[in-house]
Coordinates of C-alpha atoms in Angstrom, one line a residue:
M1 CA 0.0 0.0 0.0
S2 CA 1.4 3.4 -0.9
R3 CA 1.9 6.2 1.6
A4 CA -0.8 8.2 -0.1
Q5 CA -3.2 5.3 0.2
R6 CA -2.5 4.9 3.9
F7 CA -3.2 8.6 4.5
K8 CA -6.4 8.4 2.5
M9 CA -7.6 5.6 4.8
E10 CA -6.9 7.6 8.0
S11 CA -9.8 9.0 10.0
H12 CA -9.4 12.7 10.6
P13 CA -11.7 14.0 13.3
P14 CA -12.7 17.7 13.1
I15 CA -10.3 20.1 14.8
K16 CA -11.8 21.0 18.2
N17 CA -9.0 22.9 19.9
D18 CA -7.8 26.4 19.1
F19 CA -4.6 26.4 17.2
Q20 CA -2.0 28.8 15.9
V21 CA 0.2 28.6 12.8
F22 CA 3.5 30.2 12.4
A23 CA 3.5 31.3 8.7
K24 CA 6.9 32.0 7.2
P25 CA 6.3 34.2 4.1
A26 CA 10.0 34.9 3.6
G27 CA 11.1 31.5 4.9
N28 CA 14.3 31.7 6.9
A29 CA 15.6 34.7 5.1
C30 CA 16.8 37.5 7.4
N31 CA 18.7 40.7 7.2
L32 CA 20.5 40.0 10.5
T33 CA 23.0 37.4 11.6
C34 CA 22.0 36.9 15.3
Q35 CA 24.6 34.7 16.9
Y36 CA 22.1 32.5 18.6
C37 CA 19.6 32.0 15.7
Y38 CA 18.4 28.4 15.4
Y39 CA 16.3 29.0 12.3
S40 CA 18.8 30.5 9.8
A41 CA 20.1 27.1 8.7
S42 CA 16.7 25.3 8.7
G43 CA 14.2 24.8 5.9
P44 CA 14.7 25.2 2.2
G45 CA 17.2 27.7 0.9
A46 CA 19.1 28.3 4.2
G47 CA 18.2 31.9 4.3
S48 CA 17.9 32.6 0.5
G49 CA 14.8 30.7 -0.5
P50 CA 11.9 32.1 -2.6
R51 CA 9.2 34.2 -1.0
M52 CA 5.6 32.8 -0.6
T53 CA 3.7 33.1 -3.9
D54 CA 0.3 34.7 -4.1
E55 CA -1.2 31.2 -4.9
I56 CA 0.3 29.6 -1.8
L57 CA -0.6 32.6 0.3
E58 CA -4.3 32.5 -0.6
T59 CA -4.4 28.7 -0.3
Y60 CA -2.9 28.9 3.2
I61 CA -5.3 31.7 4.3
R62 CA -8.4 30.0 2.9
Q63 CA -7.4 26.6 4.5
H64 CA -6.5 28.2 7.9
I65 CA -9.9 29.9 8.1
Q66 CA -11.8 26.8 7.0
A67 CA -9.9 24.6 9.5
H68 CA -10.2 26.8 12.6
P69 CA -12.9 25.8 15.1
G70 CA -13.6 29.1 16.8
P71 CA -15.0 32.5 15.9
L72 CA -11.6 34.2 16.2
V73 CA -8.9 33.3 13.7
R74 CA -5.4 34.5 14.4
F75 CA -2.7 34.7 11.8
S76 CA 0.9 34.8 13.0
W77 CA 3.6 35.9 10.6
H78 CA 7.1 34.8 11.5
G79 CA 10.6 34.3 10.0
G80 CA 13.5 34.6 9.5
E81 CA 12.4 38.2 9.1
P82 CA 8.8 38.4 7.8
T83 CA 9.0 42.0 6.6
L84 CA 11.4 40.9 3.9
A85 CA 8.3 39.5 2.1
G86 CA 7.5 43.2 1.5
L87 CA 4.6 45.5 2.4
E88 CA 2.6 44.7 -0.7
F89 CA 2.7 41.0 0.3
F90 CA 1.0 41.8 3.6
K91 CA -1.5 44.1 1.9
K92 CA -2.4 41.2 -0.4
A93 CA -2.7 38.9 2.6
V94 CA -5.3 41.1 4.2
E95 CA -7.2 41.2 0.9
F96 CA -7.2 37.4 0.8
Q97 CA -8.4 37.3 4.4
K98 CA -11.3 39.6 3.6
K99 CA -12.1 37.7 0.5
N100 CA -12.3 34.3 2.4
Q101 CA -13.7 35.6 5.7
P102 CA -17.2 34.3 6.6
A103 CA -19.6 36.8 8.2
H104 CA -19.3 35.2 11.7
I105 CA -15.5 35.0 11.8
L106 CA -13.2 37.7 13.2
I107 CA -9.6 37.8 12.0
Q108 CA -6.5 39.1 13.9
N109 CA -3.0 39.4 12.6
G110 CA 0.3 39.4 14.5
I111 CA 3.8 39.7 13.3
Q112 CA 7.2 39.0 15.0
T113 CA 9.9 41.2 13.7
N114 CA 13.4 42.4 14.5
G115 CA 12.2 45.9 13.9
T116 CA 15.1 47.1 11.8
L117 CA 13.0 47.6 8.6
L118 CA 10.0 49.3 10.2
D119 CA 9.2 52.8 8.8
E120 CA 6.1 55.0 8.6
A121 CA 4.6 53.1 5.7
W122 CA 4.7 49.8 7.6
C123 CA 3.2 51.4 10.7
V124 CA 0.4 53.1 8.7
F125 CA -0.4 49.7 7.3
F126 CA -0.2 48.0 10.7
K127 CA -2.5 50.6 12.2
E128 CA -5.1 50.4 9.5
A129 CA -5.1 46.6 9.3
G130 CA -5.2 46.1 13.0
F131 CA -1.9 44.2 13.3
S132 CA -0.2 43.6 16.7
V133 CA 3.6 43.5 16.7
G134 CA 6.1 41.4 18.6
L135 CA 9.5 43.2 18.7
S136 CA 12.8 41.4 19.3
L137 CA 14.9 43.4 21.7
D138 CA 17.5 42.1 24.1
G139 CA 17.8 45.0 26.5
P140 CA 20.0 48.1 26.5
Q141 CA 22.4 48.7 23.7
H142 CA 25.6 47.2 25.2
L143 CA 23.7 43.9 25.8
H144 CA 21.5 43.8 22.7
D145 CA 24.4 44.5 20.3
Q146 CA 26.4 41.6 21.5
C147 CA 24.3 39.2 19.5
R148 CA 21.8 41.0 17.2
L149 CA 24.1 42.1 14.4
T150 CA 23.7 43.1 10.7
R151 CA 25.3 41.0 8.1
S152 CA 28.3 43.4 8.1
G153 CA 28.7 42.9 11.9
Q154 CA 27.1 46.2 13.1
G155 CA 24.9 46.5 16.1
T156 CA 21.2 47.0 15.5
H157 CA 19.9 48.5 18.7
S158 CA 19.5 52.1 17.4
R159 CA 17.5 50.9 14.4
V160 CA 15.3 48.7 16.6
M161 CA 14.6 51.6 19.0
Q162 CA 13.6 53.7 16.0
G163 CA 11.1 51.0 15.0
L164 CA 9.8 50.9 18.6
A165 CA 9.4 54.6 18.6
L166 CA 7.3 54.4 15.5
L167 CA 5.1 51.7 17.0
K168 CA 4.5 53.9 20.0
T169 CA 3.8 57.0 17.8
Y170 CA 1.2 55.1 15.8
R171 CA -0.2 53.4 18.9
I172 CA 0.2 49.9 17.5
P173 CA -0.2 47.2 20.1
H174 CA 3.2 45.6 20.7
D175 CA 5.1 43.4 23.0
I176 CA 8.8 42.8 23.7
L177 CA 10.5 39.4 23.1
C178 CA 13.8 39.4 24.9
V179 CA 16.2 36.5 24.1
V180 CA 18.2 35.7 27.3
H181 CA 21.8 34.6 26.5
H182 CA 25.2 34.5 28.2
H183 CA 25.7 38.3 27.7
N184 CA 22.5 39.6 29.4
V185 CA 21.6 36.7 31.8
D186 CA 23.8 38.3 34.5
H187 CA 21.9 41.6 34.3
P188 CA 18.2 40.8 35.0
L189 CA 17.3 44.1 36.7
E190 CA 19.1 46.2 34.2
V191 CA 17.3 44.5 31.4
Y192 CA 13.9 44.6 33.0
R193 CA 14.2 48.2 34.1
F194 CA 15.3 49.2 30.6
F195 CA 12.0 47.7 29.3
K196 CA 10.0 49.3 32.1
A197 CA 11.6 52.7 31.5
G198 CA 10.6 52.4 27.8
G199 CA 7.0 51.8 28.7
A200 CA 6.8 48.0 27.9
A201 CA 3.4 46.6 28.7
Y202 CA 4.1 42.9 27.9
I203 CA 7.5 41.1 28.0
G204 CA 8.5 37.6 27.1
F205 CA 11.9 36.1 27.9
L206 CA 13.2 33.4 25.5
P207 CA 16.3 31.5 26.8
V208 CA 18.9 30.4 24.3
V209 CA 19.4 26.6 24.2
N210 CA 21.5 25.1 21.4
A211 CA 24.6 23.0 21.0
S212 CA 27.2 25.8 21.3
N213 CA 25.6 28.8 23.0
S214 CA 23.1 27.7 25.7
V215 CA 22.4 30.0 28.6
D216 CA 23.5 28.7 32.0
P217 CA 20.3 27.3 33.5
E218 CA 21.2 28.3 37.1
K219 CA 21.8 31.8 36.0
F220 CA 18.6 31.9 34.0
G221 CA 16.7 30.7 37.1
D222 CA 18.3 33.6 39.0
F223 CA 17.4 36.0 36.2
L224 CA 13.7 35.0 36.3
C225 CA 13.5 35.2 40.1
A226 CA 15.1 38.6 40.2
V227 CA 12.7 39.9 37.6
F228 CA 9.7 38.4 39.4
D229 CA 10.7 40.0 42.7
E230 CA 11.1 43.4 41.1
W231 CA 7.7 43.0 39.3
K232 CA 5.9 41.8 42.5
A233 CA 7.3 44.7 44.5
N234 CA 6.5 47.5 42.0
D235 CA 4.7 46.5 38.8
I236 CA 1.7 44.2 39.5
G237 CA -1.1 45.2 37.2
R238 CA 1.0 47.5 35.2
I239 CA 3.4 45.2 33.3
R240 CA 2.6 41.7 32.1
I241 CA 5.4 39.1 32.0
Q242 CA 4.7 36.0 30.0
I243 CA 6.3 33.4 32.3
I244 CA 4.7 34.9 35.4
E245 CA 1.3 34.6 33.7
E246 CA 2.1 31.0 32.8
A247 CA 2.8 30.3 36.5
L248 CA -0.5 31.9 37.5
A249 CA -2.4 30.0 34.9
A250 CA -1.0 26.7 36.2
A251 CA -1.9 27.6 39.8
M252 CA -5.4 28.3 38.7
G253 CA -5.7 25.1 36.8
R254 CA -5.9 26.9 33.5
D255 CA -4.3 25.7 30.2
H256 CA -1.0 27.2 29.4
S257 CA -0.8 29.7 26.6
L258 CA 2.9 29.2 25.9
C259 CA 3.5 26.0 24.0
V260 CA 6.7 25.1 25.8
F261 CA 4.7 24.6 29.0
R262 CA 1.7 22.7 27.6
K263 CA 1.3 19.1 28.3
E264 CA 1.4 18.2 24.6
C265 CA 2.8 19.8 21.4
G266 CA 1.3 20.1 18.0
E267 CA -1.0 23.1 18.1
I268 CA 1.5 25.6 16.7
P269 CA 2.7 24.1 13.4
V270 CA 4.7 25.9 10.8
V271 CA 3.9 26.7 7.2
E272 CA 7.0 27.5 5.1
A273 CA 7.1 29.9 2.2
N274 CA 6.7 27.0 -0.3
G275 CA 3.6 25.6 1.5
D276 CA 5.5 22.8 3.3
M277 CA 4.1 22.2 6.8
Y278 CA 6.0 21.1 9.9
P279 CA 4.9 20.4 13.5
C280 CA 7.1 23.2 15.0
D281 CA 9.6 25.8 13.9
H282 CA 12.3 24.0 16.0
F283 CA 11.7 20.8 13.9
V284 CA 11.8 22.1 10.4
R285 CA 13.7 19.1 9.1
P286 CA 12.9 16.6 6.3
E287 CA 12.0 13.8 8.7
F288 CA 9.3 15.9 10.3
K289 CA 7.7 17.2 7.2
L290 CA 3.9 16.7 7.3
G291 CA 3.0 17.6 3.7
N292 CA 2.4 20.5 1.5
L293 CA -0.7 22.7 1.4
S294 CA -0.9 22.6 -2.4
A295 CA -1.5 18.8 -2.2
I296 CA -3.1 18.2 1.2
S297 CA -5.3 20.6 3.2
L298 CA -4.2 22.2 6.5
E299 CA -7.2 20.6 8.2
T300 CA -6.2 17.2 7.0
L301 CA -2.5 17.7 8.0
M302 CA -3.6 18.9 11.5
G303 CA -5.6 15.8 12.0
R304 CA -3.0 13.2 10.8
N305 CA -1.4 10.7 13.1
P306 CA 2.2 12.1 12.5
L307 CA 1.3 15.4 14.1
R308 CA -0.7 13.9 16.9
T309 CA 2.0 11.4 17.6
F310 CA 4.6 14.2 17.7
G311 CA 2.4 16.1 20.1
K312 CA 1.9 13.3 22.5
Q313 CA 5.6 12.3 22.6
K314 CA 6.2 15.4 24.7
H315 CA 4.3 13.8 27.6
T316 CA 4.9 10.2 27.0
G317 CA 8.7 10.9 26.7
L318 CA 9.0 12.5 30.1
P319 CA 11.7 11.0 32.3
H320 CA 10.9 9.7 35.8
L321 CA 12.5 12.8 37.4
C322 CA 9.9 15.0 35.6
R323 CA 6.9 12.8 36.5
T324 CA 7.7 13.0 40.2
C325 CA 8.6 16.8 40.2
E326 CA 6.5 19.1 42.3
V327 CA 6.4 21.8 39.6
L328 CA 5.5 19.4 36.7
A329 CA 2.2 21.1 36.2
F330 CA 4.0 24.4 35.7
C331 CA 6.5 23.4 33.0
N332 CA 5.4 19.9 31.8
G333 CA 9.0 19.1 31.0
G334 CA 9.6 22.2 28.8
C335 CA 10.2 22.2 25.1
P336 CA 11.2 18.8 23.7
K337 CA 14.0 20.3 21.7
D338 CA 15.7 21.4 25.0
R339 CA 15.8 17.9 26.4
I340 CA 19.5 17.4 25.9
R341 CA 20.9 16.7 29.4
P342 CA 21.8 13.0 29.9
I343 CA 20.3 11.1 32.9
P344 CA 22.5 8.4 34.3
G345 CA 20.9 4.9 33.7
S346 CA 18.2 6.3 31.4
K347 CA 17.8 6.6 27.6
L348 CA 15.6 9.7 28.2
K349 CA 17.1 13.1 28.6
L350 CA 16.3 16.0 30.9
N351 CA 15.5 19.5 29.8
H352 CA 18.5 21.7 29.8
L353 CA 16.5 24.4 31.6
C354 CA 15.1 22.2 34.3
P355 CA 17.1 23.8 37.1
A356 CA 15.9 27.3 36.0
Y357 CA 12.3 26.3 35.8
K358 CA 12.4 24.5 39.1
K359 CA 14.0 27.4 40.8
F360 CA 11.7 30.0 39.3
F361 CA 8.4 28.2 39.7
T362 CA 9.2 27.1 43.3
H363 CA 10.2 30.7 44.0
C364 CA 6.9 32.2 42.8
L365 CA 4.6 29.4 43.9
P366 CA 3.5 31.1 47.2
F367 CA 2.4 34.2 45.3
A368 CA 0.7 32.1 42.6
E369 CA -1.2 30.1 45.3
Q370 CA -2.3 33.3 47.1
V371 CA -3.6 34.7 43.8
Q372 CA -5.4 31.4 43.1
K373 CA -7.2 31.6 46.5
L374 CA -8.3 35.1 45.9
W375 CA -9.5 34.2 42.4
Q376 CA -11.3 31.1 43.7
S377 CA -13.1 33.1 46.4
R378 CA -14.2 35.6 43.8
R379 CA -15.5 32.8 41.5
Q380 CA -17.5 31.4 44.4
G381 CA -19.1 34.8 45.1
E382 CA -17.3 35.2 48.5
K383 CA -16.4 38.6 49.7
P384 CA -13.6 38.2 52.2
A385 CA -13.1 41.1 54.5
P386 CA -10.2 43.3 53.4
P387 CA -7.1 43.3 55.5
G388 CA -6.3 46.1 57.9
R389 CA -4.5 49.1 56.5
N390 CA -1.2 48.1 58.1
A391 CA -1.6 44.4 57.4
P392 CA 0.6 42.7 54.7
C393 CA -1.0 43.0 51.3
P394 CA -2.7 39.7 50.2
C395 CA -1.1 40.0 46.8
G396 CA 2.2 38.9 48.3
S397 CA 4.2 42.1 47.4
G398 CA 5.6 42.4 50.9
K399 CA 4.2 45.9 51.3
K400 CA 1.5 47.0 53.7
F401 CA -2.0 46.9 52.3
K402 CA -2.3 50.7 52.5
H403 CA 0.8 51.2 50.3
C404 CA -0.2 48.5 47.8
C405 CA -3.5 47.3 46.5
R406 CA -5.6 49.6 48.7
K407 CA -4.4 52.7 47.1
N408 CA -4.6 51.4 43.5
E409 CA -8.0 51.5 41.9
P410 CA -9.3 49.3 40.4
G411 CA -6.5 47.5 42.1
P412 CA -3.6 45.5 40.7
V413 CA -4.6 42.2 42.3
R414 CA -8.1 42.5 40.8
S415 CA -6.5 42.7 37.3
L416 CA -4.8 39.4 38.0
I417 CA -7.6 37.4 39.4
S418 CA -10.5 38.5 37.1
P419 CA -12.2 35.3 35.9

């Protein structure tokens, strides 16, 4: 029986869960040579492949809308550097979305960019089309420019900051993605306060894990704990930090939003510029190719056994050390691509970042549990008596109630525990 016949016989149940796709309109092409980039050597073309054609673009957009189970369809444009596809490409993408948009469906677009190519034309388009922007920025200039370089070896911080200023001027929703590497991991408060001084509202920290340049896990754990303590003392309700929100979600029994902490993988596949689909942008390799959208629909590929098997292996491949860990619900073993640390006497491997996650989630657990109790009491309609003015604030900030949540209306804790 041929491979095609086997797939034809498979049963593909309708997609029930929300999913996200990382679409790569420019493939792995990029105008920078970031020292820690894992994607530049992956996929077809090794950074010089063709851009997504109009035909593949509309095929992908139509199939994504048709396959999505909910009323809100999110398109996520990634790279490489997606703006290399050109402004006209994204204008056409919005036209195709409108053309294929059912009346009951809402569409949102988000783009992750290094920010160096942003100008007023891009920002006018983002504003009019309702795009949100993720901006890659590794902190102040002397830290950012250690790794994020142009192809001629020049730092990019000033150009990124110009892009950030434009996003602010045009009031485009944006967040900061900070890669944590061996240059900035020793400076958590300097990095965090730099973002805070710049008015960042949402920050994600992405640790480097690769064969030659991995961040030290103990230092990364200290980095996260230091940021958490600063945030808890001063910024509850004003700044959102992705990994802290993941800790609160786990404490409340909610599903993780960040894929690396979910129990299973497979809900954020990748569509390359040529229409090839892979289960994850860390696994864009021939042995993981699921198929091509020109031949097989996205809905079919999402329901096939190879993707479902890939997703379940994250949980089924957990070592015993993870299964008995007290913070398993918080990290679920982390990203499978980071499981590179040998375990004596076992064929399975431990996540390189395990010490960091264990340190951080243990450190913030008392706060997360306190927020969970407040949230639960609110869900049950209880109205616990507020603490005295001089009592410790129930948010766990360490401040007196009168100097923390009592003086902030509507109150930072309320913003965290709203159902």
